[in-house]
Tab-separated table of C-alpha atoms in Angstrom:
chain	number	residue	atom	x	y	z
A	900	UNK	CA	-20.874	-4.337	17.048
A	901	UNK	CA	-20.059	-6.195	20.219
A	902	UNK	CA	-16.561	-4.797	20.777
A	903	UNK	CA	-15.256	-3.193	23.949
A	904	UNK	CA	-12.106	-1.104	24.136
A	905	UNK	CA	-9.945	-2.509	26.928
A	906	UNK	CA	-7.156	0.032	26.722
A	907	UNK	CA	-4.315	1.378	24.620
A	908	UNK	CA	-0.565	2.019	24.601
A	909	UNK	CA	0.837	5.134	22.970
A	910	UNK	CA	3.366	7.855	23.526
A	911	UNK	CA	2.844	10.849	25.825
A	912	UNK	CA	4.782	13.015	23.377
A	913	UNK	CA	6.251	13.208	19.946
A	914	UNK	CA	7.814	15.661	17.514
A	915	UNK	CA	6.410	16.932	14.225
A	916	UNK	CA	7.575	14.604	11.461
A	917	UNK	CA	7.760	11.557	13.790
A	918	UNK	CA	5.827	8.330	13.299
A	919	UNK	CA	4.083	7.298	16.507
A	920	UNK	CA	3.033	3.754	17.333
A	921	UNK	CA	-0.357	3.167	18.890
A	922	UNK	CA	-1.746	-0.161	20.121
A	923	UNK	CA	-5.405	-0.595	20.950
A	924	UNK	CA	-6.806	-3.607	22.771
A	925	UNK	CA	-10.359	-4.744	21.963
A	926	UNK	CA	-12.476	-7.543	23.499
A	927	UNK	CA	-15.183	-9.197	21.461
A	928	UNK	CA	-18.289	-9.550	23.594
A	929	UNK	CA	-21.736	-10.520	22.324
A	930	UNK	CA	-21.136	-9.895	18.620
A	931	UNK	CA	-24.422	-9.743	16.718
A	932	UNK	CA	-24.486	-12.295	13.845
A	933	UNK	CA	-25.381	-9.560	11.343
A	934	UNK	CA	-22.192	-7.682	12.231
A	935	UNK	CA	-20.059	-10.629	11.158
A	936	UNK	CA	-21.130	-10.056	7.550
A	937	UNK	CA	-20.383	-6.300	7.465
A	938	UNK	CA	-16.932	-4.874	6.686
A	939	UNK	CA	-15.557	-2.574	9.383
A	940	UNK	CA	-12.471	-0.475	9.938
A	941	UNK	CA	-10.938	1.045	13.068
A	942	UNK	CA	-9.961	4.734	12.825
A	943	UNK	CA	-7.338	6.658	14.761
A	944	UNK	CA	-7.347	10.439	14.502
A	945	UNK	CA	-5.001	12.967	16.045
A	946	UNK	CA	-6.646	16.360	16.483
A	947	UNK	CA	-4.788	19.599	17.132
A	948	UNK	CA	-5.854	22.108	19.827
A	949	UNK	CA	-8.330	23.669	17.347
A	950	UNK	CA	-9.974	20.303	16.716
A	951	UNK	CA	-8.554	19.890	13.217
A	952	UNK	CA	-7.414	16.423	12.166
A	953	UNK	CA	-3.644	16.457	11.620
A	954	UNK	CA	-3.025	12.703	11.314
A	955	UNK	CA	-5.033	9.571	10.632
A	956	UNK	CA	-4.544	5.839	10.261
A	957	UNK	CA	-7.306	3.325	9.668
A	958	UNK	CA	-7.516	-0.465	9.340
A	959	UNK	CA	-8.592	-3.648	10.992
A	960	UNK	CA	-6.454	-6.753	11.446
A	961	UNK	CA	-9.151	-9.334	12.008
A	962	UNK	CA	-11.822	-10.180	9.390
A	963	UNK	CA	-15.360	-10.099	10.740
A	964	UNK	CA	-15.888	-13.846	10.104
A	965	UNK	CA	-13.492	-14.440	13.047
A	966	UNK	CA	-15.314	-12.106	15.458
A	967	UNK	CA	-16.398	-14.339	18.341
A	968	UNK	CA	-17.182	-13.514	21.950
A	969	UNK	CA	-14.260	-13.982	24.311
A	970	UNK	CA	-11.525	-13.089	21.804
A	971	UNK	CA	-9.174	-10.169	22.392
A	972	UNK	CA	-7.497	-8.220	19.556
A	973	UNK	CA	-4.346	-6.166	19.903
A	974	UNK	CA	-4.273	-3.789	16.922
A	975	UNK	CA	-1.123	-1.859	16.036
A	976	UNK	CA	-1.048	1.377	14.069
A	977	UNK	CA	1.757	3.580	12.894
A	978	UNK	CA	0.606	7.185	12.683
A	979	UNK	CA	2.880	9.515	10.674
A	980	UNK	CA	2.860	13.079	11.901
A	981	UNK	CA	3.257	15.890	9.365
A	982	UNK	CA	6.487	17.858	9.595
A	983	UNK	CA	4.573	21.157	9.519
A	984	UNK	CA	1.904	20.285	12.096
A	985	UNK	CA	1.211	22.756	14.911
A	986	UNK	CA	3.152	22.380	18.147
A	987	UNK	CA	1.094	21.724	21.248
A	988	UNK	CA	-1.263	19.248	22.877
A	989	UNK	CA	-3.239	17.032	20.532
A	990	UNK	CA	-6.129	14.683	21.259
A	991	UNK	CA	-6.070	11.085	20.125
A	992	UNK	CA	-9.395	9.468	19.145
A	993	UNK	CA	-10.278	5.935	18.095
A	994	UNK	CA	-13.444	4.277	16.911
A	995	UNK	CA	-14.948	2.074	14.210
A	996	UNK	CA	-16.924	2.601	11.024
A	997	UNK	CA	-18.714	0.503	8.436
A	998	UNK	CA	-16.914	0.200	5.134
A	999	UNK	CA	-20.164	-0.070	3.160
A	1000	UNK	CA	-21.337	3.500	3.867
A	1001	UNK	CA	-18.551	5.001	6.078
A	1002	UNK	CA	-20.941	5.576	8.993
A	1003	UNK	CA	-19.357	5.430	12.406
A	1004	UNK	CA	-20.445	2.837	14.890
A	1005	UNK	CA	-22.004	4.332	17.998
A	1006	UNK	CA	-20.080	4.096	21.254
A	1007	UNK	CA	-21.862	3.640	24.553
A	1008	UNK	CA	-19.705	4.533	27.538
A	1009	UNK	CA	-20.219	3.473	31.148
A	1010	UNK	CA	-22.124	6.671	31.935
A	1011	UNK	CA	-24.699	5.865	29.220
A	1012	UNK	CA	-23.501	8.628	26.868
A	1013	UNK	CA	-23.558	7.773	23.176
A	1014	UNK	CA	-20.736	9.065	20.966
A	1015	UNK	CA	-19.079	8.025	17.691
A	1016	UNK	CA	-15.424	8.118	18.854
A	1017	UNK	CA	-13.440	7.273	21.986
A	1018	UNK	CA	-10.980	9.878	23.249
A	1019	UNK	CA	-7.788	8.145	24.291
A	1020	UNK	CA	-5.919	11.099	25.746
A	1021	UNK	CA	-3.482	13.802	24.863
A	1022	UNK	CA	-0.126	13.712	23.075
A	1023	UNK	CA	2.160	16.695	23.301
A	1024	UNK	CA	3.752	17.396	19.918
A	1025	UNK	CA	6.968	19.393	19.889
A	1026	UNK	CA	8.679	21.093	16.932
A	1027	UNK	CA	10.414	19.238	14.141
A	1028	UNK	CA	14.006	18.388	15.017
A	1029	UNK	CA	16.517	19.487	12.415
A	1030	UNK	CA	20.045	18.134	12.208
């Protein structure tokens, strides 16, 4: 779709029941004209050690009609964590999908590998804090 992930900001750790804030930074490169007429959404998934999705937040803060090469988008997400989620290291993923058919956009990394999500790193989730 002509987007490049520049980086992200997020916590290294959290507790079950917390809401974490994640910011992703995207650069619009050579955006194909046909992509400007297709609805998209970014997704952010938190996977536990077994690879099960324990939290998710989707959305996109810039309509496709404004996608132009040279623009940079900082996209904020609040990701609520379930109070009963497993304790341990979780993997944070991000990516994009088409709203029309929910297919994920393919990701080409610098090594030439093609995927459908970008791993951002690990977040250690500790137990729920009780008063």
